[in-house]
Coordinates of C-alpha atoms in Angstrom, one line a residue:
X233 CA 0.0 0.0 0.0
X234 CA 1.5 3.3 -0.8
X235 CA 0.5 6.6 0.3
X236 CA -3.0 8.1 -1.2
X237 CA -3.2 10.8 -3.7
X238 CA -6.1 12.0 -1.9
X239 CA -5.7 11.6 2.1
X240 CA -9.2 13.5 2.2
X241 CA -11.0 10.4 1.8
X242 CA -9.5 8.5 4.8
X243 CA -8.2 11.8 7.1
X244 CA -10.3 14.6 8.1
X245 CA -9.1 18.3 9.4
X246 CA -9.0 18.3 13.0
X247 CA -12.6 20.6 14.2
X248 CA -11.8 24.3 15.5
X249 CA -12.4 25.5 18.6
X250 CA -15.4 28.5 18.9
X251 CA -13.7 31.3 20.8
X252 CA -13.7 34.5 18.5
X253 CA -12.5 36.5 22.2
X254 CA -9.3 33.8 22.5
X255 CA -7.1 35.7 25.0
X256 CA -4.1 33.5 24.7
X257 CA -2.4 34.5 21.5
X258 CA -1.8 37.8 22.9
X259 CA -0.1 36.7 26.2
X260 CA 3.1 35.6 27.5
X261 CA 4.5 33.3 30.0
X262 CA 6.0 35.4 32.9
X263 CA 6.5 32.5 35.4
X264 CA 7.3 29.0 35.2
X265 CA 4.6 26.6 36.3
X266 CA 4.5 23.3 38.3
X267 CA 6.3 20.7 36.9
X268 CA 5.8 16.9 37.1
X269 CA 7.8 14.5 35.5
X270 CA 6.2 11.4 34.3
X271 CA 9.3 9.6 33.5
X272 CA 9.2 7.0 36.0
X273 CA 5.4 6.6 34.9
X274 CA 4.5 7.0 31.4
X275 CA 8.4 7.3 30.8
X276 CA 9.2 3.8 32.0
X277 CA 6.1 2.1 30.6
X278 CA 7.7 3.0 26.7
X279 CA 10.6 1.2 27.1
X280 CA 11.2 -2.3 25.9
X281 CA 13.2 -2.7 28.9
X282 CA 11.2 -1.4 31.8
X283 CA 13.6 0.3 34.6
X284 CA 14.5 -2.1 37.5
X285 CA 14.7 -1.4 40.6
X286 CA 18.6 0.2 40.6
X287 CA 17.6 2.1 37.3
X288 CA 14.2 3.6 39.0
X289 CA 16.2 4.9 42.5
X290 CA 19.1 6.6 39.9
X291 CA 16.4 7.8 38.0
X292 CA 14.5 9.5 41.3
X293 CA 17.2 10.8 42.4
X294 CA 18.6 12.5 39.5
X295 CA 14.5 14.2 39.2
X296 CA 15.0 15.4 43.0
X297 CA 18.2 17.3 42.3
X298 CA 17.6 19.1 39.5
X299 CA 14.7 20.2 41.1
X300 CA 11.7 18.6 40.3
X301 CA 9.0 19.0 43.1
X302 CA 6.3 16.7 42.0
X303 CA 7.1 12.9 40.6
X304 CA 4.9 10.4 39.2
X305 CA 6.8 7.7 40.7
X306 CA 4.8 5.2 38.6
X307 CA 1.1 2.5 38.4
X308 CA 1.2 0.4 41.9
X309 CA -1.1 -1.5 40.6
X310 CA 0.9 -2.7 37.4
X311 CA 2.7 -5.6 39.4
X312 CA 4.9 -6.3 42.2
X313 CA 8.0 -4.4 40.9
X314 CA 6.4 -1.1 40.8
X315 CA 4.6 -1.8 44.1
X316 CA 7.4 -2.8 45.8
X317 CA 9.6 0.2 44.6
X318 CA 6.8 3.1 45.2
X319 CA 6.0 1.4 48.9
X320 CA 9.7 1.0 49.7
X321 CA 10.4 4.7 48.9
X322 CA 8.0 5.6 51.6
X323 CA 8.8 3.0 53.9
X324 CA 12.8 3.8 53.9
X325 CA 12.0 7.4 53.9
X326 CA 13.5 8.2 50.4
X327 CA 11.3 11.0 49.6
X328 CA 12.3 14.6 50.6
X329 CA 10.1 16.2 52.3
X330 CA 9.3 19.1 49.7
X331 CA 8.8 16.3 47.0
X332 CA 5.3 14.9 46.6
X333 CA 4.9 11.9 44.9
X334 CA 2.1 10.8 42.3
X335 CA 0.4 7.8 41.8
X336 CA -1.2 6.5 38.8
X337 CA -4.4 4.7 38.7
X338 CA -7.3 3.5 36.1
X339 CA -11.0 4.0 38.0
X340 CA -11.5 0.4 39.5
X341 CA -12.1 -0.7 43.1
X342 CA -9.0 -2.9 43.4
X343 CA -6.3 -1.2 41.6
X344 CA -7.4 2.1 43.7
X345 CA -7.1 -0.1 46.8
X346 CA -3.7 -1.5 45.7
X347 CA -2.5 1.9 45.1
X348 CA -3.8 3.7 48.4
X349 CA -1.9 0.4 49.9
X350 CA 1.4 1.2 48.2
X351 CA 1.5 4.7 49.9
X352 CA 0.7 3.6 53.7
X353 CA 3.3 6.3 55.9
X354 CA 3.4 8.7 53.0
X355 CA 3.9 12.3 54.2
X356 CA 1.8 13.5 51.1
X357 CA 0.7 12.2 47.9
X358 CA -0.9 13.1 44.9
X359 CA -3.6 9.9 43.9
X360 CA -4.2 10.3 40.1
X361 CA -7.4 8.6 38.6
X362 CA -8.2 8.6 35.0
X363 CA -10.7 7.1 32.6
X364 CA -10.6 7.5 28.5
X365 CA -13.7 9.9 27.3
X366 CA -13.5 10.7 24.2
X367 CA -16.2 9.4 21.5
X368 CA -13.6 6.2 19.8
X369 CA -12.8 5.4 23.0
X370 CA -16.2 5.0 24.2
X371 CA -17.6 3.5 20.9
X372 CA -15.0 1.6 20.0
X373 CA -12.5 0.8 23.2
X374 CA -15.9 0.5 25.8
X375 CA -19.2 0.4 23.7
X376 CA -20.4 2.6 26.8
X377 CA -22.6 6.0 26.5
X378 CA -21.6 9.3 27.6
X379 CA -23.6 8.6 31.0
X380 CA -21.9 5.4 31.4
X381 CA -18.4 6.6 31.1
X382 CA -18.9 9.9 33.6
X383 CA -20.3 7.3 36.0
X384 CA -16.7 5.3 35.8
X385 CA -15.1 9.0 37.0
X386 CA -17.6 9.6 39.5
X387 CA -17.1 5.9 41.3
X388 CA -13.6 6.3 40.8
X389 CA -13.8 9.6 42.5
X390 CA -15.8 8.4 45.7
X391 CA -13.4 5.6 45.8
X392 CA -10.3 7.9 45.8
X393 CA -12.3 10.0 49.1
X394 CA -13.0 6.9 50.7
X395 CA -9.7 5.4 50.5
X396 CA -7.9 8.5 51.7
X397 CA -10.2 9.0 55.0
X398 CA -8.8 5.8 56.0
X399 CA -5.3 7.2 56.1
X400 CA -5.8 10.7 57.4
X401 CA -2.5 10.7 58.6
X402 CA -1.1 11.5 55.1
X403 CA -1.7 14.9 53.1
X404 CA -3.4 13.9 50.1
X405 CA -4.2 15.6 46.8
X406 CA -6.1 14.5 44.0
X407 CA -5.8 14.6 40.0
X408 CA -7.9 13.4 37.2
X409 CA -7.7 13.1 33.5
X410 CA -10.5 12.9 31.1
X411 CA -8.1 10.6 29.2
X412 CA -7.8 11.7 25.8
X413 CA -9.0 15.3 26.4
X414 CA -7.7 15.9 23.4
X415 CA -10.4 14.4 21.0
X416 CA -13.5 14.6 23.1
X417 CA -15.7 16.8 23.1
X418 CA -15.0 19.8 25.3
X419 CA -19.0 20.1 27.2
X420 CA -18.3 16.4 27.9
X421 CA -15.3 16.9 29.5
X422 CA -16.3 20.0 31.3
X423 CA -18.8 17.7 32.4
X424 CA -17.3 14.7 33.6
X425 CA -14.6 17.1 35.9
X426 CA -17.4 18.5 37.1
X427 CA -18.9 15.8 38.7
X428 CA -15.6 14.6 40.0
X429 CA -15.4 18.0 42.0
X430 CA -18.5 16.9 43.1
X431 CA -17.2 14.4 45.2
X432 CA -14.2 15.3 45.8
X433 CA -15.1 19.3 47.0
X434 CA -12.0 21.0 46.4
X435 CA -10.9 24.3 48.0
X436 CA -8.8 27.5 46.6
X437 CA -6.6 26.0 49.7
X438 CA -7.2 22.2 48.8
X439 CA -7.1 22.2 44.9
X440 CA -7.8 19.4 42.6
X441 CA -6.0 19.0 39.8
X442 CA -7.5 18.2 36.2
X443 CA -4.6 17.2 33.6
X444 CA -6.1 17.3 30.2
X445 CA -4.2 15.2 28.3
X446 CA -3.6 14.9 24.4
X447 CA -2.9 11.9 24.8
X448 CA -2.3 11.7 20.7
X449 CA -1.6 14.4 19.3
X450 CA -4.1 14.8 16.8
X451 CA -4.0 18.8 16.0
X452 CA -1.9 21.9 15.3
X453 CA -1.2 23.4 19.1
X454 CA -3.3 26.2 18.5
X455 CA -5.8 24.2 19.1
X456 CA -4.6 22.4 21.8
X457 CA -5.0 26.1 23.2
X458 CA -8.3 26.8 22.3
X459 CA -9.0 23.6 23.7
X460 CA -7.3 24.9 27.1
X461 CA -8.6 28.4 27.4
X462 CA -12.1 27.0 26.7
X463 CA -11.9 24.6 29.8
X464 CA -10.2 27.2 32.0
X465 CA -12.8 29.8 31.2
X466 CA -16.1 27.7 31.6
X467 CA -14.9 25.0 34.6
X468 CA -16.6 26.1 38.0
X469 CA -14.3 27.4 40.5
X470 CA -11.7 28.1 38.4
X471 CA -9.8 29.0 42.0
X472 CA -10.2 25.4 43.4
X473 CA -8.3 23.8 40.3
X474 CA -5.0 23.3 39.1
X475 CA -5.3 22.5 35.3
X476 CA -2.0 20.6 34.0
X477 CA -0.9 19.8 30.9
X478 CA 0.0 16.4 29.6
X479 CA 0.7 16.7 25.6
X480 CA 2.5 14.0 23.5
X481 CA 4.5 14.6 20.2
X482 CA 2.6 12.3 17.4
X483 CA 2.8 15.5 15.5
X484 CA 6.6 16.8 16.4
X485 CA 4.7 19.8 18.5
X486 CA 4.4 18.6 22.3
X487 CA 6.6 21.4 23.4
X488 CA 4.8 23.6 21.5
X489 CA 1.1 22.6 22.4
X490 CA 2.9 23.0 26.1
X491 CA 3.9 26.4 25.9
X492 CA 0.7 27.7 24.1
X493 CA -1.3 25.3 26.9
X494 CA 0.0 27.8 29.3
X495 CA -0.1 31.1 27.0
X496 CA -4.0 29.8 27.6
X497 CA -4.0 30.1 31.3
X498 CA -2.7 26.3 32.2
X499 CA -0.6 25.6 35.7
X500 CA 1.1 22.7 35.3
X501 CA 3.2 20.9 32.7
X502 CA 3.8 17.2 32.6
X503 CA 6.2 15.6 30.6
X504 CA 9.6 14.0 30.7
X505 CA 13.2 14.7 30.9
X506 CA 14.5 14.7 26.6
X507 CA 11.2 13.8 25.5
X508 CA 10.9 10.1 26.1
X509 CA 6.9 8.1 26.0
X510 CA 4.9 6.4 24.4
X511 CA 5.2 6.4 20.3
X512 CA 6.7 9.5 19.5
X513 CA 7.1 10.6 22.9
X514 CA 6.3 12.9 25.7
X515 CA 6.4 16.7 26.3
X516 CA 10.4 17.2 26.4
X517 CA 11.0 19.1 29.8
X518 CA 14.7 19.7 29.3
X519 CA 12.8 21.9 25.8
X520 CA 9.9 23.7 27.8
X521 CA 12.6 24.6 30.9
X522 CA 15.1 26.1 28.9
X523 CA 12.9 27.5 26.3
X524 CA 11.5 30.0 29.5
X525 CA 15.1 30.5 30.5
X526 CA 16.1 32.0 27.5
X527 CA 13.3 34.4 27.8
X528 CA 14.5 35.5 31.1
X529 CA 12.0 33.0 33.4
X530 CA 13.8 30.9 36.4
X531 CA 12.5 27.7 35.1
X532 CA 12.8 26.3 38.9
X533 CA 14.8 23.8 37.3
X534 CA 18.6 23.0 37.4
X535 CA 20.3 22.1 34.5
X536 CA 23.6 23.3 35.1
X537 CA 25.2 19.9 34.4
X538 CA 22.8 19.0 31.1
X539 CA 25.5 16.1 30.3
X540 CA 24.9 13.9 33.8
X541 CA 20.9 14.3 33.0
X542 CA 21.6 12.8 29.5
X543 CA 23.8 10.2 31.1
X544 CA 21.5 9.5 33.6
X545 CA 18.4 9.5 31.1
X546 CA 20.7 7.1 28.8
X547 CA 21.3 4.7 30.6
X548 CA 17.8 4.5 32.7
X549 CA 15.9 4.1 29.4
X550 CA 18.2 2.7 27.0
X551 CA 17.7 4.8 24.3
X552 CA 20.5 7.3 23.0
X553 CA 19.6 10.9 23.3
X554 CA 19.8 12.1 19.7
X555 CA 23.0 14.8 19.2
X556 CA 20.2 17.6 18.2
X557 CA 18.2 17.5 20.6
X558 CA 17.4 20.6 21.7
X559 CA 20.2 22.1 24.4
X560 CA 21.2 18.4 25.5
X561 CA 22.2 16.7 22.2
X562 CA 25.9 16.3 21.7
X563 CA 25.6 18.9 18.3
X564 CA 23.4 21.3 19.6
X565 CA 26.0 24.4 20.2
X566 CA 28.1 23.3 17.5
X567 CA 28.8 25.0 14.0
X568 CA 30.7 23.1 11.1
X569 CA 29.5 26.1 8.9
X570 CA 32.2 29.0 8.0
X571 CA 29.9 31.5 8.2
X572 CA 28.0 30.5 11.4
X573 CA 31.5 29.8 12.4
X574 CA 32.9 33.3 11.8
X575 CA 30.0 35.0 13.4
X576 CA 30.1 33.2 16.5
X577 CA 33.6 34.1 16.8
X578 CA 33.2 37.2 16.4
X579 CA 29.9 37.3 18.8
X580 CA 32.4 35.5 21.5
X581 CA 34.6 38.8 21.1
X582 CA 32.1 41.2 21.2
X583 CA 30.6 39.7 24.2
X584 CA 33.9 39.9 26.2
X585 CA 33.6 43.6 25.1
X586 CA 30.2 43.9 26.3
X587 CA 29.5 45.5 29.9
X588 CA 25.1 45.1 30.0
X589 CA 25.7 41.4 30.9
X590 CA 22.7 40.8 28.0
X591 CA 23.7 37.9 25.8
X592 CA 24.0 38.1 22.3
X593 CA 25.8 35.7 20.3
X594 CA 24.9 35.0 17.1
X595 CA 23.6 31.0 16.4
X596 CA 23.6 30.3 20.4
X597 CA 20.1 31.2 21.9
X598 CA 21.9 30.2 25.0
X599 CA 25.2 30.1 26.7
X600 CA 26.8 26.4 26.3
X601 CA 28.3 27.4 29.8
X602 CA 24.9 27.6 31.4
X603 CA 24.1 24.2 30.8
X604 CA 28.1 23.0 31.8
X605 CA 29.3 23.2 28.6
X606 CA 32.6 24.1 27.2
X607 CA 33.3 26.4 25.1
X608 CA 35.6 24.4 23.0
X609 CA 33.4 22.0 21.1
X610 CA 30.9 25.3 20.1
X611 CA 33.2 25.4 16.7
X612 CA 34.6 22.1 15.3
X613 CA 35.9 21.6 11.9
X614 CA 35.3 19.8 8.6
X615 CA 35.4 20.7 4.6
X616 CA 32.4 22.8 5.1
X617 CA 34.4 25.2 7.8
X618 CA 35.6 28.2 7.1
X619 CA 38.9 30.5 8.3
X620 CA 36.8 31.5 11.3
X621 CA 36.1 28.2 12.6
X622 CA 40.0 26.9 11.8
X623 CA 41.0 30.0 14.4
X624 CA 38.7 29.5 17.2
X625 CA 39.8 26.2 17.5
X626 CA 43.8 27.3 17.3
X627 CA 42.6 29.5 19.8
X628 CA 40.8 27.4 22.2
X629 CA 43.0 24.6 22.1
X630 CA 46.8 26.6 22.1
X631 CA 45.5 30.2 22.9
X632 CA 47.0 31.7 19.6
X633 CA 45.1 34.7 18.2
X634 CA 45.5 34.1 14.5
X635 CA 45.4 37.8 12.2
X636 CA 43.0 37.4 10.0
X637 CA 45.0 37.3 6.8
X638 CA 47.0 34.6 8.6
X639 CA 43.6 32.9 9.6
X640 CA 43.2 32.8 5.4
X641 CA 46.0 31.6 4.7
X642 CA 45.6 28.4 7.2
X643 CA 41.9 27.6 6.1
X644 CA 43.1 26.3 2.7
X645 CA 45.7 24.0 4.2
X646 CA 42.9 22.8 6.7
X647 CA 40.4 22.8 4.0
X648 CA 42.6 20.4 1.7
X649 CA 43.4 18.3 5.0
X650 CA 39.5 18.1 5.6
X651 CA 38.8 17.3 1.9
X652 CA 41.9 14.1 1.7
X653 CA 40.2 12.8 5.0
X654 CA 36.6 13.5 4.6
X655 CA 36.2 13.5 8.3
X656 CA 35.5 16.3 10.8
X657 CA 39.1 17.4 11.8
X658 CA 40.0 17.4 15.6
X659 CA 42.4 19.9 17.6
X660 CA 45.6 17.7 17.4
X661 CA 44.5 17.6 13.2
X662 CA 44.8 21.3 13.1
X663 CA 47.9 21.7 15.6
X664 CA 49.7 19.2 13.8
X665 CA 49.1 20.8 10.5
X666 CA 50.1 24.4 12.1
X667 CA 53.0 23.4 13.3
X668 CA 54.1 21.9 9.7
X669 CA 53.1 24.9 7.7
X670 CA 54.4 27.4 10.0
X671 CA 57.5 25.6 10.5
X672 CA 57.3 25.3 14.5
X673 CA 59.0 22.1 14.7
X674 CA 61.7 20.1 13.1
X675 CA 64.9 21.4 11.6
X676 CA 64.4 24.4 9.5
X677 CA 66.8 26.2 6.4
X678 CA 67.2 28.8 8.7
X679 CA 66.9 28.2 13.1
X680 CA 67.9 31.0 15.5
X681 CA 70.8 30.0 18.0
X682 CA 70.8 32.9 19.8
X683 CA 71.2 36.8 19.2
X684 CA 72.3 40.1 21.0
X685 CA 70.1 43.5 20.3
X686 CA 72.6 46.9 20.2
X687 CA 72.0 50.6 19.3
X688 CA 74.2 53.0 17.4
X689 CA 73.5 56.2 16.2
X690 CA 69.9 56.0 16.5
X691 CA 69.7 52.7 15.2
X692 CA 69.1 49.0 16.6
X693 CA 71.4 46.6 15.8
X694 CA 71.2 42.7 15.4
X695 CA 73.9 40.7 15.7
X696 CA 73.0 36.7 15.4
X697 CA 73.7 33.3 14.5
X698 CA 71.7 31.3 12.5
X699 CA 72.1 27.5 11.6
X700 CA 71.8 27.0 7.6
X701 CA 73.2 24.1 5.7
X702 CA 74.2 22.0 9.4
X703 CA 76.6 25.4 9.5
X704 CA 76.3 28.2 12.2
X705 CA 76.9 31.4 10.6
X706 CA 77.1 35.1 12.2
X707 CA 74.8 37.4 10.8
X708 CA 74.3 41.4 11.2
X709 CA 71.9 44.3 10.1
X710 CA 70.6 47.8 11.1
X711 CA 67.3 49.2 11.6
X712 CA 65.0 51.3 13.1
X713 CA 63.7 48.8 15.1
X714 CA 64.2 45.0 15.9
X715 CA 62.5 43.3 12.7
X716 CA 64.0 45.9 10.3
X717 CA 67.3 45.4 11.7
X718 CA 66.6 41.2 11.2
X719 CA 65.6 41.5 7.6
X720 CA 69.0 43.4 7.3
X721 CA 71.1 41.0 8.8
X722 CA 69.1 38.0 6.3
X723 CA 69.8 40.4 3.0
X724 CA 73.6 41.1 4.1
X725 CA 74.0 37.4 5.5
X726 CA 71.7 34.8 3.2
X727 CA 70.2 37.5 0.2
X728 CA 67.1 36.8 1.6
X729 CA 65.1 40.5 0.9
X730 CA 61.7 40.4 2.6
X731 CA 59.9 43.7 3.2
X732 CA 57.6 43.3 6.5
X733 CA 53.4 44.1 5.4
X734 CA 52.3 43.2 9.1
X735 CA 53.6 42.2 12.4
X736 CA 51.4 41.5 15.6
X737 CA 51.8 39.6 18.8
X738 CA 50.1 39.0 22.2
X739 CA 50.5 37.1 25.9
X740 CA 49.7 33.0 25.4
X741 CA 47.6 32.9 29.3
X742 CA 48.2 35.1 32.1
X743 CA 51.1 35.8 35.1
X744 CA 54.7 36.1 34.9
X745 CA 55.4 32.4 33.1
X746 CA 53.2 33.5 30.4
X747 CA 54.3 33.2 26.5
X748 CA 54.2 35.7 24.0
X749 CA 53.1 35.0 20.2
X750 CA 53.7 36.8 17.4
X751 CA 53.3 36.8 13.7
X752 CA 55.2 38.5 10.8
X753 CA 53.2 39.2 7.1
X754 CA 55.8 39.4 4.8
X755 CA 56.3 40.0 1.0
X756 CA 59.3 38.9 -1.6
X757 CA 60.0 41.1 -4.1
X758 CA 58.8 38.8 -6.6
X759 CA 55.1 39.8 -4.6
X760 CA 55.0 36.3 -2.8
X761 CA 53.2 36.7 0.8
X762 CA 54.5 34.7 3.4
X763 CA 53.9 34.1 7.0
X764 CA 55.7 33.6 9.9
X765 CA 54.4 32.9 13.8
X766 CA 57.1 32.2 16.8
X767 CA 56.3 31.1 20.0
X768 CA 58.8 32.2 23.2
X769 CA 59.1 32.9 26.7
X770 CA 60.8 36.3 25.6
X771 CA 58.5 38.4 22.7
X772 CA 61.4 39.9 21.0
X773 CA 62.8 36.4 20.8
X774 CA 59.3 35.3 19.4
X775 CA 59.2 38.1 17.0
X776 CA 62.8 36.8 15.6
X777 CA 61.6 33.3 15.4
X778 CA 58.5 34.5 13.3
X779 CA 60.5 36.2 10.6
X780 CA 62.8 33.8 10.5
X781 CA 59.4 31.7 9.5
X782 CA 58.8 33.9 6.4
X783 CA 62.8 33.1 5.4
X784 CA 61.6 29.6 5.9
X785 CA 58.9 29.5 3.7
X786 CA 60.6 30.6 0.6

């Protein structure tokens, strides 16, 4: 079976939402709202390999330290592995005391009992009931009517009140989904929650939550929204409820549908860490955390060290975190591209330069060093790289601050190196080939032994020997100033005539056992351009060794 010419005769446009006022395209999000991770739930029950026991406690811990305040630790009634684990957290007193954790439960009488049972000693807990509502489901799944199915909440509902009173030693909170919010209708839903706040009598102090779930994706996450604004503005006692989002990614736009969820007046997001669920996956919270970061909102989240939480995810789940995934992948801050390259270099510089503390960086929505990344692997190069790239990495790697015309001239010898390899080229690539253009190691036709600066009449002198030919011979010259006097000495000594188009240098690091660099432009008279760069504890001595590189190069 292939694809059909004309889809409109299987698939039909998602219905809009009626809500000419909508409110929620117009606003923005201003504060981050409560999170709860679902890995250990929904997460775990994706994988082909389910979490053990080891895996789960790595993976709760890792939630608790970055900051995650509410955890659905996972579905009691599902069998004696996740029993045992969510009753033994309680029992050995695993659980912080500012983290509440969440329960999962379908609405029947024994699986509510089994997972009231696993939480006996719980400080506080958060029981979360659901039933499926919308019109497949109850057609195809249950054969039930509407009445039938909001009579499934309402039991489950009395069930979760009863259960709770005979524990009133623990703090307990309440959610409910109309599973698959998403495609129901939206009176039906309104409905059914509102007969579950009919048992359950919620407070502005004692909220219940409603999670409204897309639990497939099945629309653009506008509509999503609509969906959203439309239950926040017509539930009753809009103060005693705390609606949550729970969106999935069949259509690549969970984080999206998130983010707008909230534009629409949602408080809570649900979702787990890099995106991992059912099918296609979860909400990514990593995506939705850092998104509001980079607009200036304190997610309430810690990513600082973004590589342990892909570790960690790794190898709880199995499944490799893809290098573009958004802030954690491996790729993410990382330009192959000359031109990207060249502008992030120069946003780097101007960023040093910059006193408003703003960033601004051309390519990075974020700073790499936020998330505990280095700087050093934001530019790496291959044959699509540019002279920009080639010096950043010169730069990071051996602190040399390559002139541009220099930074030219290198890029073709890297971009050849790249093109014979057809590989991505690493630091000790790029050094190696450096140091062989530039004549830094390995006899040369012309190596300084050593050298004494003079003046006379006005003048510097050099006086210096110079191994040529396995020979050491004496060489002299006067200038105006210490290069001048060097290309002297070469003419009178070797009949080497170079006339100097650009000299610069700088400190390799900081303090007093700092290097100096410095590089020499120079021209034959035949209009040849050659370069020079010498590295020394001394700068004069550096400067020497750099012109000496030009003499080299002819």
């Amino acid at each position: 079976m292939t694809m059909l010419a004309d889809p409109s005769v299987k698939y039909r446009p998602f219905p809009q939402i009626h809500i000419p006022d909508r409110q929620w395209p117009s606003r923005t999000i201003t504060k981050a709202p409560r999170w709860l991770s679902t890995d250990m739930r929904d997460g775990n029950q994706a994988l082909i390999d389910p979490m053990d026991e080891e895996k789960k406690q790595r993976f709760f811990d890792l939630l608790c330290k970055i900051g995650l305040k509410e955890i659905e630790v996972g579905f009691p009634s599902a069998g004696a592995t996740e029993f045992d684990f969510i009753s033994g957290l309680v029992k050995q007193g695993k659980i912080p005391d500012d983290v509440v954790i969440q329960v999962l439960t379908q609405s029947r009488r024994d699986l509510i009992e089994k997972s009231f049972e696993s939480l006996v000693g719980a400080k506080q807990a958060i029981v979360h009931l659901y039933n499926a509502v919308s019109p497949a489901w109850r057609r195809i799944v249950f054969q039930m009517s509407r009445d039938e199915v909001r009579e499934i909440a309402i039991t489950g509902a009395k069930l979760l009140r009863d259960e709770a009173a005979k524990q009133p030693n623990v703090d307990w909170h309440f959610e409910y989904s109309p599973e698959t919010f998403s495609t129901a209708e939206l009176d039906f839903s309104l409905e059914v929650c509102e007969a579950v706040m009919g048992v359950l009598q919620p407070t502005p102090d004692r909220p219940i939550i409603f999670n409204l779930p897309a639990t497939v994706e099945a629309a653009t996450p506008n509509i999503y929204a609509d969906q959203i604004e439309y239950f926040c503005r017509n539930i009753p006692n809009r103060d005693a409820v705390v609606v949550s989002l729970h969106t999935h990614n069949d259509r690549g736009t969970g984080v999206a549908a998130a983010e707008l969820g909230l534009m629409a007046g949602a408080d809570r997001v649900e979702g787990c860490l890099l995106g991992n669920g059912e099918r296609t996956g979860n909400c990514d919270l990593v995506t939705v955390a850092m998104n509001l970061y980079t607009q200036g909102v304190d997610p309430g989240l810690d990513f600082s060290d973004v590589d342990e939480v892909v570790k960690t995810v790794e190898y709880c789940t199995n499944i490799p975190v893809h290098p573009r995934t958004p802030y954690a992948g491996d790729l993410v801050f990382t330009a192959f591209s000359g031109s990207h390259q060249d502008a992030i270099k120069k946003g780097f510089a101007a960023q040093e330069q910059s006193n408003s503390g703003l960033w601004s960086v051309p390519y990075l929505p974020i700073d790499p060093a936020d998330l505990g990344r280095s700087y050093e692997a934001v530019i790496r190069v291959n044959s699509q790289s540019g002279k920009g790239g080639v010096a950043w990495v010169i730069e990071q790697d051996k602190g040399l601050k390559l002139p541009k015309r220099l930074q030219a001239d290198f890029s073709r010898v890297v971009q050849a190196l790249a093109d014979e390899h057809s590989r991505e080229l690493n630091a000790a690539d790029i050094w190696g080939a450096f140091e062989k253009q530039y004549r830094l190691i390995g006899q040369q036709a012309y190596d300084l032994v050593d050298y004494h600066e003079g003046r006379a009449d006005g003048d510097r002198l050099f006086t210096g020997t110079i191994r040529h030919g396995g020979k050491e011979s004496s060489v002299s010259g006067r200038g105006n100033g210490l290069l001048s006097s060097v290309v002297a000495g070469l003419k009178s000594g070797f009949g080497i005539d170079l006339d100097i188009v650009d000299y610069s240098e700088h400190a390799i690091g900081h303090g007093s056992g700092a290097k100096a660099a410095a590089y020499v432009e120079a021209r034959t008279p035949e209009g040849r351009t050659l370069f020079g760069v010498g590295v020394d504890e001394d700068v004069a001595t550096a400067s020497v060794k750099a012109l000496l590189g030009c003499a080299n190069a002819i």
